Backbone as JSON, one array per atom type, in Angstrom:
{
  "sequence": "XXXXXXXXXXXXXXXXXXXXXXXXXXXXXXXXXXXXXXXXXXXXXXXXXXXXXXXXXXXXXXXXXXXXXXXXXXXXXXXXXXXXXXXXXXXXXXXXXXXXXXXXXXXXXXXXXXXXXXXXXXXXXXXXXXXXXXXXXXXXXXXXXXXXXXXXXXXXXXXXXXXXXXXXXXXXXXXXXXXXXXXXXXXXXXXXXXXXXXXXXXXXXXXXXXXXXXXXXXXXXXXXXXXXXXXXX",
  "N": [[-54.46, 46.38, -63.99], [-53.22, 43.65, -64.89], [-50.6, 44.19, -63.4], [-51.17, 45.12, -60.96], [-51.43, 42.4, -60.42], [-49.02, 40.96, -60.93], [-47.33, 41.98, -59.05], [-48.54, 41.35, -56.52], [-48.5, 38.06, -56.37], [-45.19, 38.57, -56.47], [-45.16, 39.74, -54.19], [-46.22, 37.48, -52.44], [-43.99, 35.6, -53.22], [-41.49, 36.38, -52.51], [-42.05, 36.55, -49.87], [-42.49, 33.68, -48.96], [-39.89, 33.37, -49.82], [-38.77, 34.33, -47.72], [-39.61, 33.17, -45.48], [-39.3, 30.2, -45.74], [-35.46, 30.98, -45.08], [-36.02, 31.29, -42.73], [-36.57, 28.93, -41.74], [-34.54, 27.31, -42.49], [-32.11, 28.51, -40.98], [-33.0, 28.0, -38.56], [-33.1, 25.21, -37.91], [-30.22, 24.75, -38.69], [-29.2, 26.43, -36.33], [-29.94, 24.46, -34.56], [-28.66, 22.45, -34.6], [-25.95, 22.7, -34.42], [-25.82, 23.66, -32.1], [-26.53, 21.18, -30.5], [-24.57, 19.6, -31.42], [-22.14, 21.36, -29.7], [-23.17, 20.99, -27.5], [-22.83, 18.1, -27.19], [-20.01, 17.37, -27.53], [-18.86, 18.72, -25.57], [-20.03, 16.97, -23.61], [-18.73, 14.97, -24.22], [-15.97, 15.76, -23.82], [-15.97, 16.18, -21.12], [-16.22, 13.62, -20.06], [-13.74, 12.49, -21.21], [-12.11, 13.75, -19.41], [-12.56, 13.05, -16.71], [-11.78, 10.64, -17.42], [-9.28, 10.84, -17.25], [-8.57, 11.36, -15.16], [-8.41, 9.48, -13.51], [-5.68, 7.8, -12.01], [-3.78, 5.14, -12.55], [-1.28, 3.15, -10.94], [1.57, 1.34, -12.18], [2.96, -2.32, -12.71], [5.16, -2.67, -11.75], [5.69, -0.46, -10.14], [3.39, -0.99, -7.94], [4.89, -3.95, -7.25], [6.75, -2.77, -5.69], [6.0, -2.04, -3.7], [4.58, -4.02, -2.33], [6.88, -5.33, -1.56], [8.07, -3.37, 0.23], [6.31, -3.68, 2.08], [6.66, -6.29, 3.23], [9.05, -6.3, 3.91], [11.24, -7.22, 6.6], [9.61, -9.24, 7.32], [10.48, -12.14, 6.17], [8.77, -13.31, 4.34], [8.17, -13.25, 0.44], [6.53, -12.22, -2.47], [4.87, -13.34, -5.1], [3.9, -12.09, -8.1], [0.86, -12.74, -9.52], [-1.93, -11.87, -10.82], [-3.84, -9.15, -13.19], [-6.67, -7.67, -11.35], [-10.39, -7.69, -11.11], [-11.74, -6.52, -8.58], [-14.55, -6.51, -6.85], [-15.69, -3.13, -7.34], [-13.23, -2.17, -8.2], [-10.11, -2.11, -9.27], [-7.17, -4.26, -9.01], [-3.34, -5.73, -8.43], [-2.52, -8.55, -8.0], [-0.99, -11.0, -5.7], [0.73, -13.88, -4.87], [2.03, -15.64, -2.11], [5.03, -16.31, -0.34], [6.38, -17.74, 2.19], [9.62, -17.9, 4.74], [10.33, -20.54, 4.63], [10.13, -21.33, 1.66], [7.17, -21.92, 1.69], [4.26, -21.88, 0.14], [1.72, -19.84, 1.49], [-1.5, -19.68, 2.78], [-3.47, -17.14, 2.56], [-3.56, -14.66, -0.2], [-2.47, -11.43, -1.26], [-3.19, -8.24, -2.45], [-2.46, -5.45, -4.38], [-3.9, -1.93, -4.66], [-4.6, -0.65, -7.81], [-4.95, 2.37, -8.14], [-5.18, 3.56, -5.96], [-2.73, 2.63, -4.77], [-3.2, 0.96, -2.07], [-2.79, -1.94, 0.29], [-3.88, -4.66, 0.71], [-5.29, -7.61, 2.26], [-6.09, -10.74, 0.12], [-9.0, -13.28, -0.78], [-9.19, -15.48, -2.76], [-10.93, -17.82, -3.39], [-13.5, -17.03, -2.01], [-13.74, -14.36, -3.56], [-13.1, -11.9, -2.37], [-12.03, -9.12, -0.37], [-9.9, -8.48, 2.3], [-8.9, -6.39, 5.22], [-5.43, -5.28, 5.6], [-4.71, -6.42, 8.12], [-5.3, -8.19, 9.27], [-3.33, -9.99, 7.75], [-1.03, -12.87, 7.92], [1.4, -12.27, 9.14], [1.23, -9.53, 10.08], [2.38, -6.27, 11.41], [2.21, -4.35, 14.16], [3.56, -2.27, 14.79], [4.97, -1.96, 12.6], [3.3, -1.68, 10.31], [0.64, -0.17, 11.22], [-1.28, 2.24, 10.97], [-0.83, 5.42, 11.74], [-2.41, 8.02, 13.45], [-1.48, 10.88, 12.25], [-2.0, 13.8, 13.69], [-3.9, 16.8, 14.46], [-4.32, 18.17, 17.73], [-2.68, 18.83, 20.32], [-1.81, 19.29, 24.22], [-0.31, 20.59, 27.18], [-0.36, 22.38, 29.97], [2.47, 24.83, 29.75], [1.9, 24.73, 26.48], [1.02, 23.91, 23.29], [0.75, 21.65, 20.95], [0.73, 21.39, 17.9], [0.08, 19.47, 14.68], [0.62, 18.17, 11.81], [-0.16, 16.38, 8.81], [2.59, 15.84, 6.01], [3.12, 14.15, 4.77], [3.49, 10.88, 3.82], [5.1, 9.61, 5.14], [5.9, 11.27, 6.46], [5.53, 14.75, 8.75], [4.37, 17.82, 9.67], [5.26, 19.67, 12.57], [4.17, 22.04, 15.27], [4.93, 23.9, 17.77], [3.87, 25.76, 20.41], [3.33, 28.36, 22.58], [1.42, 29.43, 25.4], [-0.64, 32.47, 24.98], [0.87, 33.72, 23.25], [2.19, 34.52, 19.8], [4.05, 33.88, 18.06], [5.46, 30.88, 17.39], [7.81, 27.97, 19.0], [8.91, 26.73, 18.54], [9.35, 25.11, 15.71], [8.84, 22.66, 12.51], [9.91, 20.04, 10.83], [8.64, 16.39, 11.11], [10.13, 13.0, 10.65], [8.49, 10.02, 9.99], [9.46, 6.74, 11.88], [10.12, 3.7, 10.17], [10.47, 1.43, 10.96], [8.96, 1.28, 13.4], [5.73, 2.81, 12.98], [4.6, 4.32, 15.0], [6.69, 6.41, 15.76], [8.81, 9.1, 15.67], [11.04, 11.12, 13.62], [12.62, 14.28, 14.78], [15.13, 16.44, 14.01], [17.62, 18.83, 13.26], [19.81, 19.62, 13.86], [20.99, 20.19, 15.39], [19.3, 20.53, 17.21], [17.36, 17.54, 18.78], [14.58, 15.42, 18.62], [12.33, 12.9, 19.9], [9.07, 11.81, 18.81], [6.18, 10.52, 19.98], [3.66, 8.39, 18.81], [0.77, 7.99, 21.16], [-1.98, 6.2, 22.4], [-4.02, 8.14, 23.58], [-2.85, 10.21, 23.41], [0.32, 12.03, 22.91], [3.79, 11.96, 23.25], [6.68, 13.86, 24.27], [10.06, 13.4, 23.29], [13.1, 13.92, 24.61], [16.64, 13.82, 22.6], [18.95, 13.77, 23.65], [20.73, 16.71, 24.86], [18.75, 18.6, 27.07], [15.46, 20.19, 25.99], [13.66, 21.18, 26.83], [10.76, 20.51, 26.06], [10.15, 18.2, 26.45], [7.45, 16.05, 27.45], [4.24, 14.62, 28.2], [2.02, 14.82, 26.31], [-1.71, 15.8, 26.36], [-4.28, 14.42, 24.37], [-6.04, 17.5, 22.82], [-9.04, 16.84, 22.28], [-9.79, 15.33, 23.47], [-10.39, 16.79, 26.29], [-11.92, 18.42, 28.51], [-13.75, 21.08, 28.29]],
  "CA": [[-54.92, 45.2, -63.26], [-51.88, 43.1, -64.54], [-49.39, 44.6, -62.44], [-51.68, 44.56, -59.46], [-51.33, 41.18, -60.16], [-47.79, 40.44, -60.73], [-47.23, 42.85, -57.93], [-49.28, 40.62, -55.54], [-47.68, 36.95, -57.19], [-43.89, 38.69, -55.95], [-44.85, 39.81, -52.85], [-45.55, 36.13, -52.22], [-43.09, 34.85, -53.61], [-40.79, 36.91, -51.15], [-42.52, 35.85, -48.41], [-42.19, 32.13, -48.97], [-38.4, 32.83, -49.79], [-37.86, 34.68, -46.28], [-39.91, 32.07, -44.32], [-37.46, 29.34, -45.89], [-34.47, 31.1, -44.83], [-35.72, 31.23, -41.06], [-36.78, 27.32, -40.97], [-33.55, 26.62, -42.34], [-31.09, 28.49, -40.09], [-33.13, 27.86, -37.06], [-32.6, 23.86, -37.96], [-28.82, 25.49, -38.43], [-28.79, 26.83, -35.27], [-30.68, 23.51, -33.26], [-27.96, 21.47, -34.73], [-25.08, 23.49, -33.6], [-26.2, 23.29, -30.27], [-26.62, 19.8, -30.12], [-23.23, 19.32, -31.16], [-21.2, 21.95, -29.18], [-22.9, 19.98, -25.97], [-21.95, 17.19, -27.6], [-18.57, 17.31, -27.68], [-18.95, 19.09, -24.13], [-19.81, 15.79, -22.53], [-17.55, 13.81, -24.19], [-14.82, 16.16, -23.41], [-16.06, 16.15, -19.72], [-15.95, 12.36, -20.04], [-12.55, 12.16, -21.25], [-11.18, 14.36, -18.6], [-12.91, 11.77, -15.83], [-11.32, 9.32, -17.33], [-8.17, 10.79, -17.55], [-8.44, 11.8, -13.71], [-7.97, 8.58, -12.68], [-4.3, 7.46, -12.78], [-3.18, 3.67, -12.64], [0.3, 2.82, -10.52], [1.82, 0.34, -12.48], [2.74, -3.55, -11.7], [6.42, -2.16, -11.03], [5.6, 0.25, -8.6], [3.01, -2.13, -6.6], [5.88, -4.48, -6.86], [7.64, -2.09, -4.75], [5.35, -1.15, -2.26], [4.2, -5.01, -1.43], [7.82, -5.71, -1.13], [8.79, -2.75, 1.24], [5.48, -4.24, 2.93], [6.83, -7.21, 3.67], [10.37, -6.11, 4.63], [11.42, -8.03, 7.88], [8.49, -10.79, 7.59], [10.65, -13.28, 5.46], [8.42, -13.54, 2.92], [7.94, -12.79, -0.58], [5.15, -12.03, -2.87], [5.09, -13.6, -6.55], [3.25, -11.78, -9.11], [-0.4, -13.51, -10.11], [-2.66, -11.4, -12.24], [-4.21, -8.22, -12.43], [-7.96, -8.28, -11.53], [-10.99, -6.51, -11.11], [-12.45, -7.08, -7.15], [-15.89, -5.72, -6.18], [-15.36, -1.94, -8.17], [-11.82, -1.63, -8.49], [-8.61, -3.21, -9.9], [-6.02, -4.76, -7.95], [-2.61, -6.26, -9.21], [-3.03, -9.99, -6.96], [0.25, -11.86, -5.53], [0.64, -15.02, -4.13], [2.91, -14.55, -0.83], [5.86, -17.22, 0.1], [7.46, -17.75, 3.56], [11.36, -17.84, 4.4], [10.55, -22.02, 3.82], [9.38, -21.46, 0.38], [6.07, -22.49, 1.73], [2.49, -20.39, -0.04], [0.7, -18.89, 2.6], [-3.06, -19.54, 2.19], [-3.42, -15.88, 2.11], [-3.16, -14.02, -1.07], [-1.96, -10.2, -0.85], [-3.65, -7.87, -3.71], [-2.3, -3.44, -4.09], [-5.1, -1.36, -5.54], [-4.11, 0.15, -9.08], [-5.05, 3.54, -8.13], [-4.09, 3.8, -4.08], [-1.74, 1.63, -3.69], [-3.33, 0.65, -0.5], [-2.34, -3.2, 0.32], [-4.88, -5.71, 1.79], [-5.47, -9.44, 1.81], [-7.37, -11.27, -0.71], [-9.03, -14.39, -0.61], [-9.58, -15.53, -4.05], [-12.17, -18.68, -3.25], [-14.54, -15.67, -1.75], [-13.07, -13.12, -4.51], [-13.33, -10.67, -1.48], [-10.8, -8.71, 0.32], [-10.21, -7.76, 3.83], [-7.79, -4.91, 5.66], [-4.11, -5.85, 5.71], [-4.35, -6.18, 9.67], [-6.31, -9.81, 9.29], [-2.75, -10.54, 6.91], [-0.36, -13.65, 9.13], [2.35, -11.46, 9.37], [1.15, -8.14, 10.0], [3.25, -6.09, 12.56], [1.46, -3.14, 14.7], [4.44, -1.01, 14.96], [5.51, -1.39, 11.53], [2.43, -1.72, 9.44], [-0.26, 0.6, 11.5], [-1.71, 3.94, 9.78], [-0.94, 5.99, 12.53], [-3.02, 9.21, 12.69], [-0.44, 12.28, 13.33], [-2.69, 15.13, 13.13], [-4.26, 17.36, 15.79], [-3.96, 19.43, 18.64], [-1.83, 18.21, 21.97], [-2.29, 20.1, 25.21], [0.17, 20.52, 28.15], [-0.28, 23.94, 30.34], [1.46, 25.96, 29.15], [2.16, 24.7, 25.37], [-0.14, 22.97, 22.69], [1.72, 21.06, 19.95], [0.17, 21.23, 16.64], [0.59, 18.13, 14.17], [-0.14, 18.25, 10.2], [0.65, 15.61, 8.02], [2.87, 16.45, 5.58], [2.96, 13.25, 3.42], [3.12, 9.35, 4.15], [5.93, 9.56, 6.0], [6.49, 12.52, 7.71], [4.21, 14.94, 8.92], [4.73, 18.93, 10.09], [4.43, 20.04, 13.75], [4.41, 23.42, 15.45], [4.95, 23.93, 19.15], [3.88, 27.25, 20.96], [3.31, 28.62, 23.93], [-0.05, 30.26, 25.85], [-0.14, 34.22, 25.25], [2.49, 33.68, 22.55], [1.67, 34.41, 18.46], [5.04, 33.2, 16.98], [5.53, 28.93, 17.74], [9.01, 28.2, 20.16], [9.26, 25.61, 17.49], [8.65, 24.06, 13.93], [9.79, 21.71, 11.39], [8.94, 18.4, 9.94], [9.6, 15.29, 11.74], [9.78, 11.67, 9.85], [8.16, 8.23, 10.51], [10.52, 5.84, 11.86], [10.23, 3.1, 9.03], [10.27, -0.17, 11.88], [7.87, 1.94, 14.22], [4.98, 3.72, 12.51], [4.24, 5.17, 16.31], [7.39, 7.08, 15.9], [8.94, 9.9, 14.33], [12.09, 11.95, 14.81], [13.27, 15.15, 14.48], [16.81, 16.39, 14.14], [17.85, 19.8, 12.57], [21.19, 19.51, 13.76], [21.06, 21.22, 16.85], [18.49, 19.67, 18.94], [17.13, 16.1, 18.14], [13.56, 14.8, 19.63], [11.54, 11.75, 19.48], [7.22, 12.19, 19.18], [5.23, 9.39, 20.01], [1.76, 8.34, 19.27], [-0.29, 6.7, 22.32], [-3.86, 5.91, 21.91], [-4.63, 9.37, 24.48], [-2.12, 11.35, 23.06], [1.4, 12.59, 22.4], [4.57, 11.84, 24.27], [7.81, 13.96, 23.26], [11.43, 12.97, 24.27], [14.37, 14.7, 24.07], [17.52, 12.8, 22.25], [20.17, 14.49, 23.92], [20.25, 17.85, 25.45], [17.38, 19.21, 27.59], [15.24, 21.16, 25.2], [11.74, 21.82, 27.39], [9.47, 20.38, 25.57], [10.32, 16.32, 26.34], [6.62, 16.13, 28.31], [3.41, 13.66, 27.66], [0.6, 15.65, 25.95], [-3.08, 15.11, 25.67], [-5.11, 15.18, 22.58], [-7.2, 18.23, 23.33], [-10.33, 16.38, 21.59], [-10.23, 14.39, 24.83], [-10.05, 17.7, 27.14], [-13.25, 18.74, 28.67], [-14.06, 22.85, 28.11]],
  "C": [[-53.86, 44.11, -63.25], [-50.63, 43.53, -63.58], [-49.93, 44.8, -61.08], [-51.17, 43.08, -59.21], [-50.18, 40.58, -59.96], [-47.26, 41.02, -59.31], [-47.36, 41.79, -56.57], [-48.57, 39.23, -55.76], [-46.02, 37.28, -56.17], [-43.57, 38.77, -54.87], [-44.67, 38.24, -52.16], [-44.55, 35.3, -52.01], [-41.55, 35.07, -52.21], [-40.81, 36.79, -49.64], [-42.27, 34.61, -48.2], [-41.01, 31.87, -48.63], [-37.86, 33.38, -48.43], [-38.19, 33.27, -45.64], [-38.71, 30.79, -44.63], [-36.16, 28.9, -45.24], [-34.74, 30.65, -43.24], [-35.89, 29.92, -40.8], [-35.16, 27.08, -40.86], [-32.43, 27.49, -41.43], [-31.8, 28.12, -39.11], [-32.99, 26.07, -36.89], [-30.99, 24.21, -37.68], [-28.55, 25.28, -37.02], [-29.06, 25.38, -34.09], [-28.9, 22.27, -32.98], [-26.44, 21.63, -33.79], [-24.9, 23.38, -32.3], [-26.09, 22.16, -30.02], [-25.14, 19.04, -30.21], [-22.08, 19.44, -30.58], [-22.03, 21.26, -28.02], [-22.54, 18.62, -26.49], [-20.62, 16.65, -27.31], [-18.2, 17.97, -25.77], [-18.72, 18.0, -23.2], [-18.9, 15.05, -23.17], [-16.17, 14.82, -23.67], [-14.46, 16.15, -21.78], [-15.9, 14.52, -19.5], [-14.78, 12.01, -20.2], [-11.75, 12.56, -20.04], [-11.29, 13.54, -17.36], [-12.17, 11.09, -15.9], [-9.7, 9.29, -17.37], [-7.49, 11.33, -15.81], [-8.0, 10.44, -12.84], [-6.72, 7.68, -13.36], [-3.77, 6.14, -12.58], [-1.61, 3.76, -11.84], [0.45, 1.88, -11.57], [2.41, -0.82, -11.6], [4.23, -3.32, -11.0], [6.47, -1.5, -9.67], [4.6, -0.5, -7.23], [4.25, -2.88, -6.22], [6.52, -4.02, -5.4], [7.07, -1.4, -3.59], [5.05, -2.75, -1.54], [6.07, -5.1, -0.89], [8.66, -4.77, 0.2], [7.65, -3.03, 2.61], [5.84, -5.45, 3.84], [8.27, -7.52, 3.73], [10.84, -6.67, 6.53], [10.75, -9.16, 8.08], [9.74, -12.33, 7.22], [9.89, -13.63, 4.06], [8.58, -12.71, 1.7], [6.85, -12.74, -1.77], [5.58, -12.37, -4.72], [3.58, -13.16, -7.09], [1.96, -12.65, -9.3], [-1.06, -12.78, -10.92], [-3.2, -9.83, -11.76], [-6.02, -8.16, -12.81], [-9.14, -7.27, -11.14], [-11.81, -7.4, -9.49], [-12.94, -6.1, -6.74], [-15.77, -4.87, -7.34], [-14.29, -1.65, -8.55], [-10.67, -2.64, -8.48], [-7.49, -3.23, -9.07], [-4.86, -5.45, -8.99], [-2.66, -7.47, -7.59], [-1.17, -10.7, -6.84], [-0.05, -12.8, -4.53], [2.05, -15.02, -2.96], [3.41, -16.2, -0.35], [6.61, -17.02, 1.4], [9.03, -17.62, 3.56], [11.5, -19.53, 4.03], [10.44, -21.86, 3.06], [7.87, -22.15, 0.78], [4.82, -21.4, 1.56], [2.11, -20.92, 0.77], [-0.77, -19.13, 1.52], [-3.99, -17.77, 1.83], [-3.15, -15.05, 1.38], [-3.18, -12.4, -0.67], [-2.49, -9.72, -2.67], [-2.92, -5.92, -3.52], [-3.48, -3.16, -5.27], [-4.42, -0.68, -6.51], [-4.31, 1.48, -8.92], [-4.52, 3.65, -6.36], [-3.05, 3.19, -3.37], [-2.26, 0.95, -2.56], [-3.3, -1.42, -0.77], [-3.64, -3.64, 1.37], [-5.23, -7.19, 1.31], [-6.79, -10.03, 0.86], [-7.62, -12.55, -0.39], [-10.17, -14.63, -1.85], [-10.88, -16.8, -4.13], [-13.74, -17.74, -3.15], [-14.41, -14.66, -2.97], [-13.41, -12.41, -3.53], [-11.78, -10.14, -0.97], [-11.05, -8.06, 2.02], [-8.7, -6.86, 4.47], [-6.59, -6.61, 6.27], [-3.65, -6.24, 6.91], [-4.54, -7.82, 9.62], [-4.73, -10.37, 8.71], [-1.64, -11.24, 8.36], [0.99, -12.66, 9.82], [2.57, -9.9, 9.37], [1.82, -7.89, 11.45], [2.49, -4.39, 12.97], [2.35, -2.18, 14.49], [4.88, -0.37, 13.68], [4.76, -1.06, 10.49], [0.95, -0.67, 10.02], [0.01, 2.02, 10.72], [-1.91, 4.32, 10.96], [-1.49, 7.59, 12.31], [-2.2, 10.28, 13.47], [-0.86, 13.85, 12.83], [-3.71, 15.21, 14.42], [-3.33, 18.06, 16.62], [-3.71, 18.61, 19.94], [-1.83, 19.49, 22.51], [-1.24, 19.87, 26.54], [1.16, 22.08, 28.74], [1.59, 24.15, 30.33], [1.53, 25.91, 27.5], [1.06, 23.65, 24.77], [0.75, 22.71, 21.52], [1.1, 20.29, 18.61], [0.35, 20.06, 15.43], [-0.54, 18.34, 12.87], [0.57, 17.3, 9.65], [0.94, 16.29, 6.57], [2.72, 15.28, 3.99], [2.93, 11.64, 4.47], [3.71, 8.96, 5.28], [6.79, 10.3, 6.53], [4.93, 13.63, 7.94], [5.28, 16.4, 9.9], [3.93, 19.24, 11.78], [5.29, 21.63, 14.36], [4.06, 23.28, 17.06], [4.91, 25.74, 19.67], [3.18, 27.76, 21.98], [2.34, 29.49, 23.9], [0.44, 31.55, 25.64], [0.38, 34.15, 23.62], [2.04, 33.48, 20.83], [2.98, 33.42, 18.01], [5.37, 31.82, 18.05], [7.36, 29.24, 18.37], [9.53, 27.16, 19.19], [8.54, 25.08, 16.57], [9.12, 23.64, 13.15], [8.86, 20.48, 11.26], [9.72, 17.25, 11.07], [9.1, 14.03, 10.76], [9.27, 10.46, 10.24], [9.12, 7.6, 10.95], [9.67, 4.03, 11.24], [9.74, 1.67, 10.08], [9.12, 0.55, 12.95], [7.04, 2.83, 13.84], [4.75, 4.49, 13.78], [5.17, 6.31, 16.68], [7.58, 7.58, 15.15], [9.85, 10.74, 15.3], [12.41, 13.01, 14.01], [14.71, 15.76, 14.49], [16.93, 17.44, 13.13], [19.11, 19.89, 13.24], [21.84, 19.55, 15.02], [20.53, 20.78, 18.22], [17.63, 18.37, 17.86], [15.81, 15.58, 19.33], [12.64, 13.63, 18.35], [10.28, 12.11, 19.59], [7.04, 10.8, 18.7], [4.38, 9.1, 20.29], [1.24, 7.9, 20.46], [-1.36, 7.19, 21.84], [-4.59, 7.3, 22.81], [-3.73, 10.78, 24.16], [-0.72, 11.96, 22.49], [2.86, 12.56, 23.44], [6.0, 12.61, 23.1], [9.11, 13.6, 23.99], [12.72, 13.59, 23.49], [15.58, 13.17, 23.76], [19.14, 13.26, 22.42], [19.89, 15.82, 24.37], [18.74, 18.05, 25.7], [17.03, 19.96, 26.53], [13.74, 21.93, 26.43], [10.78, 21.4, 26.93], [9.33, 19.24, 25.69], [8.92, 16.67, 27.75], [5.47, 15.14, 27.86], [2.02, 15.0, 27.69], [-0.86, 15.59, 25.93], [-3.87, 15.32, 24.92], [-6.12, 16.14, 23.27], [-8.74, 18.32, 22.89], [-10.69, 15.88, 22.5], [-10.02, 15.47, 26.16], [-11.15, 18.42, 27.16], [-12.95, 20.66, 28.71], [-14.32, 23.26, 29.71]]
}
């Protein structure tokens, strides 16, 4: 009857000590988890934050100032600030008198992109509104799309800020009669020239389409194009 009893007493006892084990790893295991996402989002958080990259005040420097190449003026340093969602480095903008312009000039810390501030408002508005903005030299010309003139269509990719890839090729015809890069011209955003050594052409935006011009020798292709977005089916 004793050893029924102790018998019965151990099994217990064994039972208690498994159940135990499973509370405590399955706490183990909750924790684990909670920490490997843990570290998940912060690692996904860091990488966010490491996605977005800052120009510095050097390199704005050097973008208001190639901004305001031919104006006369010049742009002195003021602070760097936070307007609406996003950070700007702010300059105060001098004539060829030395006389400030009521118009402050701000570059965004992440796009560079340049536009006028007006620090009474703390607002900003597009660099077009700025006294000395120049259409030819300061427009964001769009050089992308498809030009149309039977029997060739003249392809247009931008390649970067200031140049931009185009491909010329003829109806019927798989391989292009021509391709290469052509560049912005720097005083005329509406222009852009090509020149591989051999043959040399001008492409120029209009508001309907594409005009090309030869810069010496006939090539065939100096003709006025039309965007084929504006070319009924």
């Amino acid at each position: 009857m004793k050893k029924k009893i102790l018998l019965f007493l151990l099994a217990g006892c064994v039972l208690s000590f498994t159940a135990c084990v499973n509370n405590g790893s399955g706490d183990k295991g909750t924790t684990a988890a909670e920490t490997e996402m843990s570290e998940t989002e912060s690692s996904e958080t860091e990488e966010t934050e490491e996605d977005v990259i800052q120009i510095g005040q050097g390199d704005a420097d050097a973008i208001l100032a190639e901004k305001l190449d031919g104006t006369g003026c010049q742009a002195v340093y003021n602070d760097f600030m936070d307007i609406g969602e996003e950070e700007y480095y702010t300059y105060t903008v001098v004539d060829s008198d030395d006389t400030e312009l009521d118009q402050m000039l701000a570059v965004n810390a992440v796009s560079g992109d340049v536009v006028v501030y007006d620090l009474e408002a703390d607002e900003i508005s597009d660099y077009s509104t700025f006294k000395y903005y120049n259409e030819k030299k300061d427009a964001d010309v769009n050089w992308e799309g498809d030009f149309y003139l039977d029997p060739r269509t003249v392809h247009l990719e931008p390649a970067d800020d200031t140049s931009f890839e185009f491909t010329i090729t003829k109806d019927g015809e798989d391989e292009p009669e021509l391709q290469g890069i052509a560049t912005t011209d720097a005083k005329d955003r509406w222009k852009a020239i090509y020149d591989d050594g051999e043959l040399s052409l001008t492409f120029e935006r209009t508001e309907n389409g594409l005009e090309i011009h030869d810069n010496g020798d006939m090539s065939g292709f100096a003709a006025i194009y039309e965007d084929k977005s504006n070319l009924s089916e």
